[in-house]
Every structure is written in C-alpha cells, then in structure tokens.
CSV table of C-alpha atoms in Angstrom, one decimal:
chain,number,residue,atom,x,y,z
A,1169,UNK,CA,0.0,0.0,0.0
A,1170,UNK,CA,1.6,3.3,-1.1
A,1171,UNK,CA,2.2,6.0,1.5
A,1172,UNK,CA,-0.8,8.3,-1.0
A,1173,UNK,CA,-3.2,6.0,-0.2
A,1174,UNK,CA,-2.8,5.8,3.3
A,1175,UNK,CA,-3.1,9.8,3.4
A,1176,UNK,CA,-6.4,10.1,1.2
A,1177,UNK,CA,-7.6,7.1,3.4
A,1178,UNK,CA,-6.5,9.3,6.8
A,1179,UNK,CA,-8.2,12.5,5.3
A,1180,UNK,CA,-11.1,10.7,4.2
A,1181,UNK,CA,-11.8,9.8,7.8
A,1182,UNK,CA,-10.9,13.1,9.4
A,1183,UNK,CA,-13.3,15.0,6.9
A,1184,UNK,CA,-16.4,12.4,7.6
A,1185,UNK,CA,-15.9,12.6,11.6
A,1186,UNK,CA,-14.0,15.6,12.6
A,1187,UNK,CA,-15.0,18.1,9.8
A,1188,UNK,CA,-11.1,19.0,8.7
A,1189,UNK,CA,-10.9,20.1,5.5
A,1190,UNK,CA,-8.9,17.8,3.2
A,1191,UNK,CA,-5.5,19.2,1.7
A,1192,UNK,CA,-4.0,21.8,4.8
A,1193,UNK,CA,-0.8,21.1,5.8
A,1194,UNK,CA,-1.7,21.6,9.4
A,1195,UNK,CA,-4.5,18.6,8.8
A,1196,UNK,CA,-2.5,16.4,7.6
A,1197,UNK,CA,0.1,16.9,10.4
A,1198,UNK,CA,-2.2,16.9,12.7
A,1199,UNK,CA,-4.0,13.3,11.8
A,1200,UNK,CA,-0.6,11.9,11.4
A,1201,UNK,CA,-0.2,13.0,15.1
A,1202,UNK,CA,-3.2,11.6,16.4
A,1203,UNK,CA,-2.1,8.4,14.8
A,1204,UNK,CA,1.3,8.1,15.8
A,1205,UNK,CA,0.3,8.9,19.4
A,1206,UNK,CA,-2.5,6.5,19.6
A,1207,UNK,CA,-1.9,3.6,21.7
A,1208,UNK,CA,-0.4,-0.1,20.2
A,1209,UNK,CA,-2.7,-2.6,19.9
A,1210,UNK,CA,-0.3,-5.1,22.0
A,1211,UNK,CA,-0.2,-2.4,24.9
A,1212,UNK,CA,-4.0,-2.2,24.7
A,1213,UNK,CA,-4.6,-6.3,24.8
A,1214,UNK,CA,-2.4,-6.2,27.7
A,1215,UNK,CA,-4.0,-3.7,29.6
A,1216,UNK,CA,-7.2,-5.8,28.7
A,1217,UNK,CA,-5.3,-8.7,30.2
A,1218,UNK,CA,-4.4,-6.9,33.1
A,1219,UNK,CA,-8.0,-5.1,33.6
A,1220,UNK,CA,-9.6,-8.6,32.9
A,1221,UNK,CA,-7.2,-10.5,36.0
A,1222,UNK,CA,-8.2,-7.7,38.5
A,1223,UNK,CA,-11.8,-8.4,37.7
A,1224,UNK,CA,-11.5,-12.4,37.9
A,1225,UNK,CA,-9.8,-12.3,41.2
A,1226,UNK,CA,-12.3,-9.2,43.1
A,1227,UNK,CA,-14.8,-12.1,41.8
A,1228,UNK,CA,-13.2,-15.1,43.3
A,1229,UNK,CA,-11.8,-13.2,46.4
A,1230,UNK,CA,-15.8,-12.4,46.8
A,1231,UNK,CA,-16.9,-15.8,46.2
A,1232,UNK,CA,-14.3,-17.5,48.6
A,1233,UNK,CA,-15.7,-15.4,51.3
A,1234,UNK,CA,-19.4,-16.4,50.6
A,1235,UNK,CA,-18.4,-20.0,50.7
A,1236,UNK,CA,-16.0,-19.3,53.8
A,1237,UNK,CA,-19.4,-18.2,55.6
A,1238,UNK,CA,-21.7,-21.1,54.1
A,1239,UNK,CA,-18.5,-24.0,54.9
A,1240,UNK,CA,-16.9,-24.6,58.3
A,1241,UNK,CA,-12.9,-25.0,57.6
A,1242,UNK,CA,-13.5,-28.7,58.8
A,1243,UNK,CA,-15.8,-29.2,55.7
A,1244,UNK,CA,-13.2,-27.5,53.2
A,1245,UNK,CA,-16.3,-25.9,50.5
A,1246,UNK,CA,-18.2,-29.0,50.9
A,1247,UNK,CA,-15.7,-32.1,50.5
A,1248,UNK,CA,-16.4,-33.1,54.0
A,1249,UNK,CA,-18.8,-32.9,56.6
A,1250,UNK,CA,-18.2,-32.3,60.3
A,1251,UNK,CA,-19.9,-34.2,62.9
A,1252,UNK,CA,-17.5,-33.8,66.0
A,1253,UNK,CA,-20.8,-32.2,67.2
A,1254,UNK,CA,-23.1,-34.6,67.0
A,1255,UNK,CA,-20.3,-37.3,67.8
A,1256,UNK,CA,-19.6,-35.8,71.4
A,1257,UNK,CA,-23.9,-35.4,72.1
A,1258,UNK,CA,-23.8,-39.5,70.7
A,1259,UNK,CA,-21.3,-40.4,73.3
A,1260,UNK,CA,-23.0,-38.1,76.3
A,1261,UNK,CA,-26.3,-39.6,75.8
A,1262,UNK,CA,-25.1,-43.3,75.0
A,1263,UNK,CA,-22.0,-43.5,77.3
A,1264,UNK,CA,-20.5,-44.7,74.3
A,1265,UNK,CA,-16.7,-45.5,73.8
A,1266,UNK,CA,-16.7,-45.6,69.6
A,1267,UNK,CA,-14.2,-43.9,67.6
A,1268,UNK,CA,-15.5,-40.5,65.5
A,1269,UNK,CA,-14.4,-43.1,62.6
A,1270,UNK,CA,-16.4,-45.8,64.1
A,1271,UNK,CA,-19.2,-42.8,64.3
A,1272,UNK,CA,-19.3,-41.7,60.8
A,1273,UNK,CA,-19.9,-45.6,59.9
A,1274,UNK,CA,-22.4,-45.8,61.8
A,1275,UNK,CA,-24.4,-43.0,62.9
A,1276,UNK,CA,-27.4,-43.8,60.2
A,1277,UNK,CA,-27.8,-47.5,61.9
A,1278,UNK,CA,-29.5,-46.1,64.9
A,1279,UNK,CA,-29.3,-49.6,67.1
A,1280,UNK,CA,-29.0,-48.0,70.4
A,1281,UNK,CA,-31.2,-44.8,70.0
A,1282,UNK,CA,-34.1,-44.8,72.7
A,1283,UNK,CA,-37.3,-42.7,72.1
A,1284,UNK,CA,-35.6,-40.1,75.1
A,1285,UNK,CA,-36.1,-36.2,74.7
A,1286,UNK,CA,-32.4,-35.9,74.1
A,1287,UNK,CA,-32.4,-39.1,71.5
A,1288,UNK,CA,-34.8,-36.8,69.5
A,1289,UNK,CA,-33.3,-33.5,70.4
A,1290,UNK,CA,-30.0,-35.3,68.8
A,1291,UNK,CA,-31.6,-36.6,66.1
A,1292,UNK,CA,-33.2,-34.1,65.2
A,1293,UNK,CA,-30.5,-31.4,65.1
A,1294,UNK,CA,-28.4,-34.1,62.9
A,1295,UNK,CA,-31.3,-33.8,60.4
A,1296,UNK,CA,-31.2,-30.3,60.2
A,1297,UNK,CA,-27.2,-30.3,59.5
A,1298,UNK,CA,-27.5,-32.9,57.1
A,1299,UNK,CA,-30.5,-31.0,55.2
A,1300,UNK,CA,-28.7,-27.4,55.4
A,1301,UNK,CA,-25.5,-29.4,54.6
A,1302,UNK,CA,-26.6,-31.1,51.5
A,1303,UNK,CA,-28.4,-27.7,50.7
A,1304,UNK,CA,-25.1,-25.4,50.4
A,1305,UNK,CA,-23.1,-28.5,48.8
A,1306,UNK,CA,-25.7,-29.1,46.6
A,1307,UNK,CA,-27.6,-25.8,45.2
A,1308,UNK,CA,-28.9,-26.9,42.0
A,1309,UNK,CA,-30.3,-30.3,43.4
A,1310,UNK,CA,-33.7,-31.2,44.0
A,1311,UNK,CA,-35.1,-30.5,47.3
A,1312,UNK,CA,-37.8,-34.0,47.4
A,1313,UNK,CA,-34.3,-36.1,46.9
A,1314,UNK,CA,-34.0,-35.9,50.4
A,1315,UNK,CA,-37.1,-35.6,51.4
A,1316,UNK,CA,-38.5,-39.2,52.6
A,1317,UNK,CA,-41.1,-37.8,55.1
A,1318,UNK,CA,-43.6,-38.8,52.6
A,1319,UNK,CA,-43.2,-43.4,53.3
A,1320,UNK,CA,-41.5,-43.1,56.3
A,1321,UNK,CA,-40.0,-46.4,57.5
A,1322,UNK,CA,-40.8,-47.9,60.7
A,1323,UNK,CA,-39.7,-49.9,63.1
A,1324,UNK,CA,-41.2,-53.0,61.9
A,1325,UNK,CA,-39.3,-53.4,57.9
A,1326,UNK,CA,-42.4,-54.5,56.5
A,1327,UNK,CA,-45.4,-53.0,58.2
A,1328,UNK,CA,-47.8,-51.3,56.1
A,1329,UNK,CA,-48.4,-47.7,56.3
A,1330,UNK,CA,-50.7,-46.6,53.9
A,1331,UNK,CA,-55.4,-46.6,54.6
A,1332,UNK,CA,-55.5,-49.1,51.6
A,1333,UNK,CA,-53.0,-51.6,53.3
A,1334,UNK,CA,-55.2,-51.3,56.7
A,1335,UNK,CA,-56.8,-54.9,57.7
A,1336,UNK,CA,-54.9,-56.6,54.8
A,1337,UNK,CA,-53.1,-59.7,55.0
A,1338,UNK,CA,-49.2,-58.9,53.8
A,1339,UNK,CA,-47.2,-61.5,51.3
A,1340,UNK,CA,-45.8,-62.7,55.3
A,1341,UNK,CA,-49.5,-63.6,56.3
A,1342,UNK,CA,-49.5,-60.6,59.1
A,1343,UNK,CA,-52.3,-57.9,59.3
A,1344,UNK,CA,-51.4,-54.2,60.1
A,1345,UNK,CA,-54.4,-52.4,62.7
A,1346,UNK,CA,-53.8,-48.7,61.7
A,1347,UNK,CA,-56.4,-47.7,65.1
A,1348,UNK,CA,-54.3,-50.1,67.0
A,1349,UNK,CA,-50.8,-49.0,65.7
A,1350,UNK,CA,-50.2,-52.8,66.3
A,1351,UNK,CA,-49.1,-55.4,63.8
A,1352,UNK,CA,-50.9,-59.1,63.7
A,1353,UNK,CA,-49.4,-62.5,63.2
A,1354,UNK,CA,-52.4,-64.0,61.4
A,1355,UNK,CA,-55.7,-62.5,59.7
A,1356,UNK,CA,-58.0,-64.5,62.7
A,1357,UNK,CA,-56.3,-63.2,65.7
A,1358,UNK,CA,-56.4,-59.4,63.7
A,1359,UNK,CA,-60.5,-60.6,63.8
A,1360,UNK,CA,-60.9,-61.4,67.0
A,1361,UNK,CA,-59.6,-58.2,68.4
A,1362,UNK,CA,-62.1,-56.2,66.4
A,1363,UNK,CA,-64.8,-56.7,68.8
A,1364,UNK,CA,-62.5,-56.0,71.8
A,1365,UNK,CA,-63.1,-52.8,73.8
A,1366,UNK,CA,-59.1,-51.6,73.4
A,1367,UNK,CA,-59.7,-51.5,69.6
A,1368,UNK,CA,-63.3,-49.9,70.0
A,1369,UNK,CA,-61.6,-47.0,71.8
A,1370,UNK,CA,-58.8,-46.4,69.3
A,1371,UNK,CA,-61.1,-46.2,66.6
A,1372,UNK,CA,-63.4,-43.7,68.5
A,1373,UNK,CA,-60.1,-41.6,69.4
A,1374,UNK,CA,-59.5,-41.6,65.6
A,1375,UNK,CA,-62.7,-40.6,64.2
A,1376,UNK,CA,-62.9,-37.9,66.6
A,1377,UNK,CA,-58.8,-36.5,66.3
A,1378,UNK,CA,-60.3,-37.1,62.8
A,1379,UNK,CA,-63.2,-34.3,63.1
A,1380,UNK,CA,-61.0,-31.7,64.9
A,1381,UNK,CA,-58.7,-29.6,63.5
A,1382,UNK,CA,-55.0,-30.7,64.1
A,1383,UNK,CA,-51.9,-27.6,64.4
A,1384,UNK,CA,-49.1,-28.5,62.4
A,1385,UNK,CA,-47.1,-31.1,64.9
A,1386,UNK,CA,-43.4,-32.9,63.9
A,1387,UNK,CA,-42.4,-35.2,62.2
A,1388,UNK,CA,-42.3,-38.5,64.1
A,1389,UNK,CA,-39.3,-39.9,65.0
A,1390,UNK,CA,-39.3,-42.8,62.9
A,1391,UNK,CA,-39.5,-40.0,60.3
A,1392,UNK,CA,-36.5,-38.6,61.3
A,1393,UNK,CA,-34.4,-41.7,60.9
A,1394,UNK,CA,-35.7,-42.6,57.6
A,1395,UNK,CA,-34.7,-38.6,56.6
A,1396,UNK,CA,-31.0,-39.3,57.9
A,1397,UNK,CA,-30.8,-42.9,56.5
A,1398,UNK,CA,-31.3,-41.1,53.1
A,1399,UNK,CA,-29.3,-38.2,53.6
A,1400,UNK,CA,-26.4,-40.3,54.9
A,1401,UNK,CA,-26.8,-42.5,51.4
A,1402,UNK,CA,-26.7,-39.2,49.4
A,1403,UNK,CA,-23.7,-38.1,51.2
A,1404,UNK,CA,-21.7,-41.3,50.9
A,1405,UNK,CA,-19.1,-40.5,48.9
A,1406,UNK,CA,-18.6,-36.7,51.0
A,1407,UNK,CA,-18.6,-39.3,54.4
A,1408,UNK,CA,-16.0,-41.4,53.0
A,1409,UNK,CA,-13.7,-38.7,51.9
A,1410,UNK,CA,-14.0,-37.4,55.4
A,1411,UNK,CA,-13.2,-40.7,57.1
A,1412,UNK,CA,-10.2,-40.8,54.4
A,1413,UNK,CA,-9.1,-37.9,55.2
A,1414,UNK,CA,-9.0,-37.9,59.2
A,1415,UNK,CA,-7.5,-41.1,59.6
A,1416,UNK,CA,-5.0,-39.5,56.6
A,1417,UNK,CA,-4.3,-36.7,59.2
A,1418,UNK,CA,-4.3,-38.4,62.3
A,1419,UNK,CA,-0.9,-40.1,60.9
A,1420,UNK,CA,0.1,-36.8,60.9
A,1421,UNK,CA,2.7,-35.1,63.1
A,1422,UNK,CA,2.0,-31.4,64.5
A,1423,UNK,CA,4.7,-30.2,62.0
A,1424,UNK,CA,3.1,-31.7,59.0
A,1425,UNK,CA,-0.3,-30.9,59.7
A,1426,UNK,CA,1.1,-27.1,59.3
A,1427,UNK,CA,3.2,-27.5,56.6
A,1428,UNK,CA,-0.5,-28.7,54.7
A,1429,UNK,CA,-2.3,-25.7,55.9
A,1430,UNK,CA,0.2,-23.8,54.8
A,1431,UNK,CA,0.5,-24.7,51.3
A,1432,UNK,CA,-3.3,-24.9,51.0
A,1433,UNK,CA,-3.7,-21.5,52.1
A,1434,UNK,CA,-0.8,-20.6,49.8
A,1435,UNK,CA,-2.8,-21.9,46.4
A,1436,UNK,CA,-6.3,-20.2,47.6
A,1437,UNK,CA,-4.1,-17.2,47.4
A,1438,UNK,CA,-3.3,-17.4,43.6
A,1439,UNK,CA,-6.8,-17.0,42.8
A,1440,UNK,CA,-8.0,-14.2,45.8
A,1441,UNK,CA,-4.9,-12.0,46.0
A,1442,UNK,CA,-5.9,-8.7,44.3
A,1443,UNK,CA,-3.0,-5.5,43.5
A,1444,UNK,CA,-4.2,-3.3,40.8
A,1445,UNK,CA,-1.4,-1.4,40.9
A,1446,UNK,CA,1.1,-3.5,39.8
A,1447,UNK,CA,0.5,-3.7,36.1
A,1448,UNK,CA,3.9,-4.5,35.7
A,1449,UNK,CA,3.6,-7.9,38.1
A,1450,UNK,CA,0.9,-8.4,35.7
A,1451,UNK,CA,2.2,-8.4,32.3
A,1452,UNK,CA,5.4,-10.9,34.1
A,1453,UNK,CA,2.1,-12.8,34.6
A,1454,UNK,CA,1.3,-12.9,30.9
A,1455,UNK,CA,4.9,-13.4,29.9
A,1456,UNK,CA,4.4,-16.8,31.8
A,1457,UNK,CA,1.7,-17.2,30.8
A,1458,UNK,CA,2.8,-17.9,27.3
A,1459,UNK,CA,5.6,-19.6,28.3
A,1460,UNK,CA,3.4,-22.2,29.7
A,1461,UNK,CA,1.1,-22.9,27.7
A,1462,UNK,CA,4.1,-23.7,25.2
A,1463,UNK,CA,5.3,-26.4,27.9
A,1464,UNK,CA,2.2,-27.5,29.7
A,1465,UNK,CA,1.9,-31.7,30.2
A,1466,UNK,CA,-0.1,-33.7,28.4
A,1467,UNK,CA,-3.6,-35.1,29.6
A,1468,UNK,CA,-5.3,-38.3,29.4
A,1469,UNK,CA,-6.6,-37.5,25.9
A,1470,UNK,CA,-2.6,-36.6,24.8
A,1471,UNK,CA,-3.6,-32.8,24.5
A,1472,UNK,CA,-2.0,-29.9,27.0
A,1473,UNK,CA,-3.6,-29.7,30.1
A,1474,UNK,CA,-5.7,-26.4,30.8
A,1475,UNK,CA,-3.2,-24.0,32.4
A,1476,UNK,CA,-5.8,-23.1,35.0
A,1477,UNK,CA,-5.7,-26.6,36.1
A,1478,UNK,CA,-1.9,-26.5,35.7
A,1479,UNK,CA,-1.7,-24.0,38.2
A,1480,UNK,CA,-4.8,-25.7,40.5
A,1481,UNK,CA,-2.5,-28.9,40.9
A,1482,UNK,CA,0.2,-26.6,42.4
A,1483,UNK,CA,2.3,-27.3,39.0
A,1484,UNK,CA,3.6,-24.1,38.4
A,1485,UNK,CA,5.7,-24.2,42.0
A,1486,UNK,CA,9.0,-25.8,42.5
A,1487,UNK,CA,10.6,-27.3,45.3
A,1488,UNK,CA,14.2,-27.6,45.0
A,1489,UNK,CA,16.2,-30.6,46.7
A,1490,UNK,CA,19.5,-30.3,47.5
A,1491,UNK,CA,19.8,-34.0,48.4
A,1492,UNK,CA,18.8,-34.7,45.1
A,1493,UNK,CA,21.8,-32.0,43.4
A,1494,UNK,CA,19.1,-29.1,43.6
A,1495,UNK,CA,16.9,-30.7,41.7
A,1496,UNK,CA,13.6,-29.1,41.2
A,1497,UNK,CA,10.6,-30.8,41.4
A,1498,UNK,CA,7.1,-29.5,39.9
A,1499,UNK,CA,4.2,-29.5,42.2
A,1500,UNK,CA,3.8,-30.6,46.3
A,1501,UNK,CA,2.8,-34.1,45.1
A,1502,UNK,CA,5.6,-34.9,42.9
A,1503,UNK,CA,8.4,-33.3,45.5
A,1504,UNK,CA,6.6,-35.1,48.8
A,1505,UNK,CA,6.5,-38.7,46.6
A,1506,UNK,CA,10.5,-38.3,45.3
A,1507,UNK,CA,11.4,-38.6,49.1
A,1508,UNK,CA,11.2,-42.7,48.8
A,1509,UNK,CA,12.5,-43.1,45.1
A,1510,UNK,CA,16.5,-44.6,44.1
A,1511,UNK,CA,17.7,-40.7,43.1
A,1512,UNK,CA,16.9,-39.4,46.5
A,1513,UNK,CA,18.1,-42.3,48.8
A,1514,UNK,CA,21.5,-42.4,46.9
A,1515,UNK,CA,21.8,-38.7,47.8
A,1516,UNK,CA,20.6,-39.7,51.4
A,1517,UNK,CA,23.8,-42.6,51.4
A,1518,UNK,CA,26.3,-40.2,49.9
A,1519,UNK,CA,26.0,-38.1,52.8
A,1520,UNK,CA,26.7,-41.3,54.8
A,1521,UNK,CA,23.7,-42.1,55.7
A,1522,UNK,CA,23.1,-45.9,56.2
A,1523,UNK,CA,20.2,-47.7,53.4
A,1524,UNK,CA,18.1,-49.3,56.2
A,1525,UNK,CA,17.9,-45.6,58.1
A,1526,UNK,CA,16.3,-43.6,54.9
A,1527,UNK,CA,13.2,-43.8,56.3
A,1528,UNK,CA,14.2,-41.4,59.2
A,1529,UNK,CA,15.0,-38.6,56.9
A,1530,UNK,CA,11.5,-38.5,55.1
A,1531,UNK,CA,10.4,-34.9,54.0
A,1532,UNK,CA,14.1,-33.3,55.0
A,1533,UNK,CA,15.7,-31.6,51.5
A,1534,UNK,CA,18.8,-29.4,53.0
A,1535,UNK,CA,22.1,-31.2,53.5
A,1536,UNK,CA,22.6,-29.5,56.3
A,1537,UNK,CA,19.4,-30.9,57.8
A,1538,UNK,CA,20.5,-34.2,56.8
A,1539,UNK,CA,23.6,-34.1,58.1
A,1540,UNK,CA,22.5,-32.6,62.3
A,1541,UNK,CA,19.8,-35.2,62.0
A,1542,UNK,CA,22.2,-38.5,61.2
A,1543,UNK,CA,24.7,-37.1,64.1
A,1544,UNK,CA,22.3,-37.3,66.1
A,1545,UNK,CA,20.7,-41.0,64.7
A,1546,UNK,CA,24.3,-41.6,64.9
A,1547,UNK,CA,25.2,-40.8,69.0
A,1548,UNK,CA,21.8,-42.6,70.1
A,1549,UNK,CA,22.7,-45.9,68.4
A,1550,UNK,CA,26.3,-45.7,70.1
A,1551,UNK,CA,25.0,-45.2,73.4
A,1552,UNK,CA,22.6,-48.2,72.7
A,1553,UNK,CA,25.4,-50.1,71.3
A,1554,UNK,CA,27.2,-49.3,74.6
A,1555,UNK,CA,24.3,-49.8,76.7
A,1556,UNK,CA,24.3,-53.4,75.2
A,1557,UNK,CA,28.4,-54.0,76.1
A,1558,UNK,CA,27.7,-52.6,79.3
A,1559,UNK,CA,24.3,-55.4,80.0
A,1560,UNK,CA,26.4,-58.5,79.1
A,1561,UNK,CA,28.4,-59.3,82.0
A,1562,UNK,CA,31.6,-62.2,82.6
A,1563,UNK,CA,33.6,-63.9,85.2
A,1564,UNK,CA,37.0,-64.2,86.0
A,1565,UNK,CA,39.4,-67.2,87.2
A,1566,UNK,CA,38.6,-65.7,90.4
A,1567,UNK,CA,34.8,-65.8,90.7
A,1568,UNK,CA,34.7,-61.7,90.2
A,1569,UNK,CA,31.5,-60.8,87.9
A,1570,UNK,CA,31.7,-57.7,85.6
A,1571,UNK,CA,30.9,-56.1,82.6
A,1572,UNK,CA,32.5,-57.6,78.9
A,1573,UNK,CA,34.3,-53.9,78.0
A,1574,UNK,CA,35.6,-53.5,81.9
A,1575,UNK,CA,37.2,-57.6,81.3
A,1576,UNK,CA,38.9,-57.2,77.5
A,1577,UNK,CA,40.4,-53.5,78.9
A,1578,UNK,CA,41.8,-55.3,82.6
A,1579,UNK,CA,42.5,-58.3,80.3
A,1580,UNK,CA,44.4,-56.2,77.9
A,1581,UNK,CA,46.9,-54.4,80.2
A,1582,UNK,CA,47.5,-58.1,82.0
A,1583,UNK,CA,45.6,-58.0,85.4
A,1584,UNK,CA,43.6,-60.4,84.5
C-alpha cells in the first residue's frame, strides 16, 4: 500500500468525523499525530489482560468469602462434613466408647437410640445439618431427593403404612391395625380383636382426632431416621472422603499438619490476591503465561492440560532438593512422593547415611538438615550399642562378675 493512499484514506476519515478540510498542511500533520500517538494494539490487549485478572480475582476473592461463611474449615467448600458435634452429644447420651471413625460408619444405623427427649433433640439437630449441609453442597439439586417424610419407615421393615394396606393380609400372612398401631401374626387373631373394647376405643379416638382440626405437629421420630438414613446414602461418597481424610491426618505429626495448611492457604491465594497497581507484576504474569502454555503436560486424551488446572495442581511451583543436586521438582505431590525413590536415597547414602535408616530422613531436603539429624541417629545408636556392652556381664578365674568392656580392657593391660 503506497504512502498516497494511506493519506487520502487518513483524510477521508478526518473530513467524515471531525470536519477538517482535506489538503492543509496543518490537517494532515495533525491526523498523522493523532495516529502516531495512539496507543499499540499489544499495549492495549495487555491492559485488557491486566483489567480482565483484576476483575476475575475481586470475583473469586468475593466468592471465597461467601463460601467461607456457608463451609466450616472442617468441611473444606463442601468435600467433607463435620460431625464432631453430634459425635460428642452420641457419646454423652449413649456412654459410648466408639471412635468418630467408628461414628461416621455408623451414625445412620441407629441400634441404640431410645425414644428419650435428648435421642430426639439429637436426632433431630443431625437432620437439620444434614438438610442445610446437602443444601449449600448441593444448590442446583432437587429439594424432594431428600425428602422421605412422605413413606417413612418404621420400626417394623415390613409394616404397612398406607389406609389401603389397613386390615390386609401382607405376602408374610400378618395384618397391620392402623387404630391399634399394632401389627398381627395372622388374619384370625387381627379378627378377633375387632370386637374388643381396646380396639373400639382407638377407633373412636380416631374418628374424633379425625373431626377436629390438628396444628401443624413434627415429624415423628421414625420419620426422622428414615430422613437421615437417606441423607447419609446421598452423602456417601462426602462421608467417606472425610473418614479418608481424618485417619490420613491423624498419621500426621503437628509439623506436617502445618506445613498442609500452609500450602493450602498458599494456592487459595493465587486466585484471591488482588494488586491493581502493579500492572507490571501483571504483564510478568502474561509473559508466563505464554511460556506455559508452550510447555504444559499432556492429559489423558494426549492434549495440554488447561493452564488453570496446571496451576490448580500446584504445578507451576518448584521445590528444590538439594539431596537430590538441587533438583527441582514440579508440584507438592511430585516433591513429597521423590522422598522414597533410588535418586533421593542415593543422595541420602552419599552423605553417609546408612540404606536401612532412609526412612528417618522422610520430607528433610537441605544437606545440612540431613547431616544434624544422622549425628544425632548416629550418637543414640552408640550409646545403645554401649548400653548393650555394658548389660552383658563375665567372670574371671577368680569368681569376680563384671561387665565384657571392663574384662577385655583389665585383660588387655594383663591384670587379668
């Protein structure tokens, strides 16, 4: 395109919007100016970059407190649930001695739960965790799914509930009395109490509870259990990560319970730290940005993985070894597995460290760490090793009893 064109193409424009005359000197200097001085395209999708990351995380820092005041920090957003709570009421009304393991197993079995005020004050209170529980984890799910108020199960597995089932034999033979809230073994004996006075004044209490107008009353406590036994089915897999989890943690020592909440707090804070001012930071970000997304590792369908997920897996960190040469590792998983492989235990032996005492220096990745620990590994299997010399004891020619090292030293200088 020939430098003409481009100026009957700027003067075009500045005639149709800005009313300049075509053909001045001072228009055409002055369109060339405005052009020149205009903004590059790449500085302008950068600052689109940068406005569009400040936006992203004000949203995420916005939606991690909403969920902070919906989720406990025992139930981590919903990928467990917490019922210390409800474990410590189980045990003060049971006098029970199970685990909270042992608890989570079982709390839907209900085998010891009496029909006391507190049974039904604790069972009741679980319901309404569960129900608020599977409501926030939940949002877009049905709200009948849990619902089971509806066919209740009783006590008895296969009593009937329903008016049609009342004074009907059952596949089993036994006859449900709906006035009597009492279950028959045969068809004649549900007969022969018809005529009985007991039955006569159930059915009178009916018709007349019947007539008047009843206020809205609970749920029975039967009810209840059925509610849980279908919440706690719904929730399975949450229950199960949570029982994972704690007995995953209880392995844990003090130390590397913190290290984990520190580097879980550290990747929430990649996507809630907000600095609009540093638009420099920013476009560092974009730089590697680009220069991951050229080097990211490869899914399970062989194409690059997303770099958001790159970054959600803790990826885009390194954790340098220097048992392993300063080796860097990618990720918390990959660096806390490379502690049992060959590369890191021949690091562990070059230091002097003996094969069958690796297992000592799990999670240590500074030499000099390496080395204060296996001093001290080092003094405590000496004074073992002399506490063992100094247990096994001899006797002289003379009948004198004493320890082996005190008989080879007298021995060696000749007075024995």
């Amino acid at each position: 395109m020939s430098f003409k064109h481009i100026l009957s193409i700027i003067q075009d424009i500045d005639k149709t919007h800005y009313g300049i005359s075509a053909g001045s000197a001072s228009s055409t200097f002055e369109s060339f100016s405005m052009y020149l001085s205009a903004p590059k395209e790449e500085n302008v999708s950068k600052r689109g970059k940068v406005k569009r990351k400040y936006h992203l995380s004000t949203a995420t820092e916005y939606i991690d407190a909403k969920l902070k005041q919906t989720f406990t920090e025992s139930e981590t957003y919903g990928k467990y649930v917490d019922l210390t709570l409800f474990y410590e009421m189980h045990k003060s009304i049971l006098a029970s001695q199970e685990t909270y393991v042992e608890f989570l197993q079982n709390f839907a079995k209900f085998e010891h739960i009496t029909k006391s005020p507190d049974s039904s004050r604790y069972l009741e209170s679980l319901l309404g965790y569960l129900k608020q529980f599977h409501a926030n984890a939940f949002p877009l799910a049905s709200l009948e799914a849990p619902n089971t108020t509806k066919a209740p199960e009783l006590e008895h597995g296969s009593e009937p509930q329903s008016q049609a089932d009342d004074g009907k034999p059952n596949a089993d033979g036994e006859v449900y009395c709906k006035s009597c809230d009492k279950l028959f073994a045969k068809e004649s004996v549900y007969k022969g109490h018809l005529s009985g006075k007991k039955h006569k004044k159930n059915e009178e209490k009916k018709k007349t509870s019947s007539d008047t107008p009843k206020a809205e009353t609970k749920p029975g406590i039967e009810s209840v259990k059925s509610e849980i036994k279908c919440l706690s089915n719904q929730l399975k897999p949450i229950i199960d990560n949570t029982i994972n989890d704690y007995q995953r943690r209880s392995r844990f020592s003090e130390r590397e319970q913190q290290l984990e909440r520190i580097a879980v707090e550290g990747e929430l804070s990649d996507f809630t730290s907000i600095d609009s001012d540093s638009a420099k930071e920013e476009s560092d970000d974009d730089d590697l940005d680009n220069m991951f997304s050229k080097d990211l590792p490869l899914g399970a369908d062989g194409i690059p993985i997303p770099l958001w997920l790159y970054k959600l897996q803790g990826l885009h960190r390194s954790y340098l070894c220097e048992v392993c040469g300063n080796h860097a590792y990618k990720g918390r998983q990959q660096f806390n597995k490379h502690f049992g492989q060959p590369k890191h235990v021949h690091g562990l032996m070059c230091l002097g460290v003996l094969e069958e005492d690796t297992g000592l220096f799990a999670n240590i990745s500074t030499i000099a760490e390496v080395q204060d620990l296996w001093e001290r590994v080092k003094k405590s299997k000496n004074a073992e090793l002399e506490d063992e010399e100094n247990n096994v004891e001899v006797e002289d020619e003379d009948g004198n009893v004493m320890s082996r090292k005190d008989y080879e030293e007298l021995k060696k200088q000749g007075l024995i």
